Amino acid sequence: MEANGLTPVPDSYDYDLIVIGGGSGGLAAAKEAAKYEKKVMVLDFVTPTPQGSSWGLGGTCVNVGCIPKKLMHQAALLGQALQDSRKFGWQLTEEVKHSWMTMTESVQNYIGSLNWGYRVALRDTKVTYENAYGEFVGPHTIKATNKKGIEKLYTAERFIIATGERPRYLGIPGDKEYCISSDDLFSLPYCPGKTLVVGASYVALECAGFLAGLGLDVTVMVRSILLRGFDQDMANKIGEYMKEHGVNFIREFVPIKVEQVEEGTPGILKVTAKSTTGDQMIEGEYNTVLLAIGRDPCTRKIGLDKVGVNINEKTGKIPVNDEEQTNVPHIYAVGDILQGKLELTPVAIQAGRLLVRRLYAGETTKCDYVNVPTTVFTPLEYGACGYSEETAVEKFGEQNIEVYHSHFWPLEWTVPSRDNNKCYAKIICNIQDNERVIGFHVLGPNAGEVTQGFAAAIKCGLTKEQLDSTIGIHPVCAEVFTNLSVTKRSGEDITVSGC
């Protein structure tokens, strides 16, 4: 102990590192620290949703995010493939129906195997895991409360906060009583039936898309614009495609009340909504109301005030420096809770690993939050890397950027003769910098697979000339990027009639 008898010396701590949150970022950091023979603990606890849903180790992405979302998106794509198959000669004799229960059971079984895998991985690397809620009670002390309410205190030299976010509620009568969120949807024990999706986030549009693809009656209620923060040209094209494929949109309305008309699985709910531009009110009945209006960081109830960690009071986000360090030197943070950073699983994983290597392996590499590729798994998938067109214009000036674009028609869609001139490719180039590609956008099948490869090239400083000199692979969708010749400012026609 030090002379004042209050501050313990490092060798008297229980752990070298305690990670609060067992999601993508937290687990990556914990396992990385264990490689350097550090004594590590992970605390993970899922507070059940208002509807009672909870899940195992692994965080949002694995349990109620990317993984079940993409599997259910795949279920919807298979439905479309079954329709297409008739034109390719497949003769389906029986009526094709979808079983919600079979799908959710299969998805949940796979997720269960992942939960188990994470626990085994922690055990194998000698990381201590406790299914308990972590809360700071002193500078180096944390209180862990398990589901039985039993409390334990642990000390550590350093801490990483990786608590992630949870869905936001509207704060209107009936929202928590009757509505569900993405935290409930993927394990819902019954088919949701006629569904109202509230929100215009990527979560809202992805869920609306696959539910409609499974044959359900789906309506999306949008307050203002689709996919705020994404390229609006692409966002509007996604909206148009979804509308053409049977998703209803109610624009510029917000719910003000949700009432139960009839109990059941699903029951019937009455939604009253108000115009955002006037006094008009509307009512509608649905079996399920899914809220996807945004997510809030889990930072307000973990004792940060007791240790002096600053948070943005309005958003709950934690400001950090370029080394993921908070204003309290021995407390770090990674993932969706960071202010001004991307809310993406691979970003959290990369940041967590690199942080630990800097702390324990003497490395200096910092997480690069620039040119991070991402994909929105709407029915027509959207892949993006770099600047949106709006942001590029704002940063470099319209006269200094050139936008090259084209529609394309996937060969696989030509025989069923569907959705011509819906897929779209666009790159944004900085004229002042040798036409370097600063924005990449694609709407089409397998957009994530296409975007991932180009993201590596963009990181290497890809220019339009280099793209043009690349020989395309025929006949694939990504080939379109090797022969983009029409600029947006020219106003020339970009429709296509064949592959």
Short mmCIF file of N, CA and C in Angstrom, two decimals, residues 293-354:
data_model
loop_
_atom_site.label_atom_id
_atom_site.label_comp_id
_atom_site.label_asym_id
_atom_site.label_seq_id
_atom_site.Cartn_x
_atom_site.Cartn_y
_atom_site.Cartn_z
N ILE A 293 -35.98 2.89 -33.73
CA ILE A 293 -35.81 4.35 -33.85
C ILE A 293 -34.44 4.81 -33.35
N GLY A 294 -33.56 3.86 -33.13
CA GLY A 294 -32.22 4.23 -32.65
C GLY A 294 -31.85 3.44 -31.40
N ARG A 295 -30.61 3.62 -30.97
CA ARG A 295 -30.09 2.86 -29.84
C ARG A 295 -29.37 3.81 -28.89
N ASP A 296 -29.39 3.48 -27.60
CA ASP A 296 -28.74 4.32 -26.59
C ASP A 296 -27.62 3.56 -25.89
N PRO A 297 -26.49 4.23 -25.64
CA PRO A 297 -25.37 3.57 -24.97
C PRO A 297 -25.71 3.16 -23.54
N CYS A 298 -25.19 2.01 -23.12
CA CYS A 298 -25.40 1.53 -21.74
C CYS A 298 -24.28 2.08 -20.86
N THR A 299 -24.35 3.37 -20.61
CA THR A 299 -23.27 4.04 -19.86
C THR A 299 -23.76 4.80 -18.64
N ARG A 300 -25.07 4.94 -18.49
CA ARG A 300 -25.58 5.83 -17.44
C ARG A 300 -25.75 5.12 -16.09
N LYS A 301 -25.72 3.80 -16.09
CA LYS A 301 -25.96 3.06 -14.84
C LYS A 301 -24.81 2.13 -14.50
N ILE A 302 -23.59 2.53 -14.84
CA ILE A 302 -22.44 1.68 -14.52
C ILE A 302 -21.42 2.40 -13.63
N GLY A 303 -21.91 3.46 -12.95
CA GLY A 303 -21.08 4.13 -11.95
C GLY A 303 -19.97 5.01 -12.50
N LEU A 304 -20.10 5.46 -13.74
CA LEU A 304 -19.03 6.30 -14.32
C LEU A 304 -18.88 7.61 -13.56
N ASP A 305 -19.98 8.11 -13.01
CA ASP A 305 -19.92 9.35 -12.22
C ASP A 305 -19.06 9.17 -10.97
N LYS A 306 -19.05 7.94 -10.43
CA LYS A 306 -18.27 7.68 -9.20
C LYS A 306 -16.77 7.72 -9.45
N VAL A 307 -16.38 7.45 -10.71
CA VAL A 307 -14.93 7.45 -11.01
C VAL A 307 -14.53 8.64 -11.87
N GLY A 308 -15.50 9.49 -12.18
CA GLY A 308 -15.18 10.73 -12.90
C GLY A 308 -15.00 10.59 -14.40
N VAL A 309 -15.52 9.49 -15.00
CA VAL A 309 -15.43 9.35 -16.46
C VAL A 309 -16.47 10.25 -17.11
N ASN A 310 -16.02 11.10 -18.01
CA ASN A 310 -16.93 12.02 -18.71
C ASN A 310 -17.78 11.27 -19.73
N ILE A 311 -19.07 11.61 -19.80
CA ILE A 311 -19.89 11.14 -20.91
C ILE A 311 -20.62 12.35 -21.50
N ASN A 312 -21.03 12.22 -22.73
CA ASN A 312 -21.85 13.25 -23.35
C ASN A 312 -23.24 13.14 -22.71
N GLU A 313 -23.61 14.15 -21.95
CA GLU A 313 -24.86 14.07 -21.17
C GLU A 313 -26.09 13.86 -22.05
N LYS A 314 -26.03 14.41 -23.27
CA LYS A 314 -27.20 14.30 -24.16
C LYS A 314 -27.32 12.89 -24.75
N THR A 315 -26.19 12.35 -25.23
CA THR A 315 -26.25 11.07 -25.95
C THR A 315 -25.85 9.86 -25.10
N GLY A 316 -25.11 10.09 -24.02
CA GLY A 316 -24.60 8.98 -23.23
C GLY A 316 -23.31 8.39 -23.78
N LYS A 317 -22.84 8.93 -24.91
CA LYS A 317 -21.60 8.43 -25.52
C LYS A 317 -20.38 8.87 -24.71
N ILE A 318 -19.30 8.09 -24.82
CA ILE A 318 -18.07 8.41 -24.07
C ILE A 318 -17.03 9.00 -25.02
N PRO A 319 -16.57 10.23 -24.74
CA PRO A 319 -15.48 10.80 -25.55
C PRO A 319 -14.16 10.12 -25.17
N VAL A 320 -13.38 9.74 -26.18
CA VAL A 320 -12.06 9.16 -25.92
C VAL A 320 -11.02 9.83 -26.82
N ASN A 321 -9.74 9.64 -26.48
CA ASN A 321 -8.70 10.15 -27.38
C ASN A 321 -8.44 9.12 -28.49
N ASP A 322 -7.38 9.32 -29.29
CA ASP A 322 -7.16 8.42 -30.42
C ASP A 322 -6.61 7.06 -29.98
N GLU A 323 -6.49 6.86 -28.67
CA GLU A 323 -6.06 5.55 -28.16
C GLU A 323 -7.17 4.90 -27.31
N GLU A 324 -8.42 5.35 -27.55
CA GLU A 324 -9.59 4.81 -26.84
C GLU A 324 -9.53 5.01 -25.33
N GLN A 325 -8.78 6.02 -24.90
CA GLN A 325 -8.63 6.31 -23.47
C GLN A 325 -9.62 7.39 -23.07
N THR A 326 -10.33 7.16 -21.95
CA THR A 326 -11.24 8.18 -21.44
C THR A 326 -10.43 9.26 -20.72
N ASN A 327 -11.13 10.21 -20.11
CA ASN A 327 -10.43 11.25 -19.36
C ASN A 327 -9.81 10.71 -18.07
N VAL A 328 -10.20 9.49 -17.68
CA VAL A 328 -9.56 8.83 -16.53
C VAL A 328 -8.53 7.85 -17.10
N PRO A 329 -7.23 8.10 -16.87
CA PRO A 329 -6.17 7.40 -17.62
C PRO A 329 -6.22 5.87 -17.60
N HIS A 330 -6.70 5.24 -16.52
CA HIS A 330 -6.67 3.77 -16.49
C HIS A 330 -7.98 3.14 -16.97
N ILE A 331 -8.89 3.98 -17.47
CA ILE A 331 -10.18 3.47 -17.96
C ILE A 331 -10.31 3.77 -19.46
N TYR A 332 -10.55 2.73 -20.23
CA TYR A 332 -10.65 2.82 -21.69
C TYR A 332 -12.05 2.41 -22.13
N ALA A 333 -12.37 2.67 -23.38
CA ALA A 333 -13.69 2.26 -23.90
C ALA A 333 -13.56 1.91 -25.37
N VAL A 334 -14.34 0.91 -25.82
CA VAL A 334 -14.37 0.53 -27.24
C VAL A 334 -15.81 0.25 -27.66
N GLY A 335 -16.02 0.29 -28.98
CA GLY A 335 -17.31 -0.13 -29.53
C GLY A 335 -18.31 0.99 -29.74
N ASP A 336 -19.59 0.60 -29.72
CA ASP A 336 -20.68 1.51 -30.08
C ASP A 336 -20.86 2.68 -29.12
N ILE A 337 -20.27 2.59 -27.92
CA ILE A 337 -20.47 3.65 -26.92
C ILE A 337 -19.56 4.85 -27.14
N LEU A 338 -18.63 4.75 -28.12
CA LEU A 338 -17.68 5.86 -28.32
C LEU A 338 -18.33 7.01 -29.08
N GLN A 339 -18.01 8.22 -28.66
CA GLN A 339 -18.56 9.41 -29.31
C GLN A 339 -17.87 9.63 -30.65
N GLY A 340 -18.68 9.84 -31.69
CA GLY A 340 -18.14 10.19 -33.00
C GLY A 340 -17.47 9.05 -33.74
N LYS A 341 -17.68 7.81 -33.30
CA LYS A 341 -17.07 6.66 -33.98
C LYS A 341 -18.16 5.78 -34.58
N LEU A 342 -17.74 4.88 -35.46
CA LEU A 342 -18.69 4.01 -36.16
C LEU A 342 -19.20 2.90 -35.26
N GLU A 343 -20.48 2.61 -35.38
CA GLU A 343 -21.10 1.55 -34.57
C GLU A 343 -21.16 0.26 -35.38
N LEU A 344 -20.00 -0.39 -35.49
CA LEU A 344 -19.89 -1.61 -36.29
C LEU A 344 -19.07 -2.66 -35.55
N THR A 345 -19.54 -3.90 -35.59
CA THR A 345 -18.85 -4.99 -34.90
C THR A 345 -17.36 -5.10 -35.23
N PRO A 346 -16.97 -5.14 -36.52
CA PRO A 346 -15.54 -5.31 -36.82
C PRO A 346 -14.69 -4.15 -36.32
N VAL A 347 -15.29 -2.96 -36.23
CA VAL A 347 -14.57 -1.80 -35.71
C VAL A 347 -14.27 -2.01 -34.23
N ALA A 348 -15.27 -2.48 -33.47
CA ALA A 348 -15.08 -2.74 -32.04
C ALA A 348 -14.01 -3.80 -31.81
N ILE A 349 -14.04 -4.85 -32.63
CA ILE A 349 -13.06 -5.94 -32.51
C ILE A 349 -11.65 -5.43 -32.76
N GLN A 350 -11.50 -4.69 -33.86
CA GLN A 350 -10.18 -4.15 -34.22
C GLN A 350 -9.67 -3.19 -33.14
N ALA A 351 -10.55 -2.30 -32.69
CA ALA A 351 -10.15 -1.31 -31.67
C ALA A 351 -9.76 -2.01 -30.37
N GLY A 352 -10.52 -3.05 -29.98
CA GLY A 352 -10.24 -3.78 -28.74
C GLY A 352 -8.89 -4.47 -28.79
N ARG A 353 -8.61 -5.16 -29.90
CA ARG A 353 -7.33 -5.88 -30.04
C ARG A 353 -6.15 -4.92 -30.06
N LEU A 354 -6.27 -3.86 -30.85
CA LEU A 354 -5.15 -2.92 -30.97
C LEU A 354 -4.89 -2.20 -29.65
#
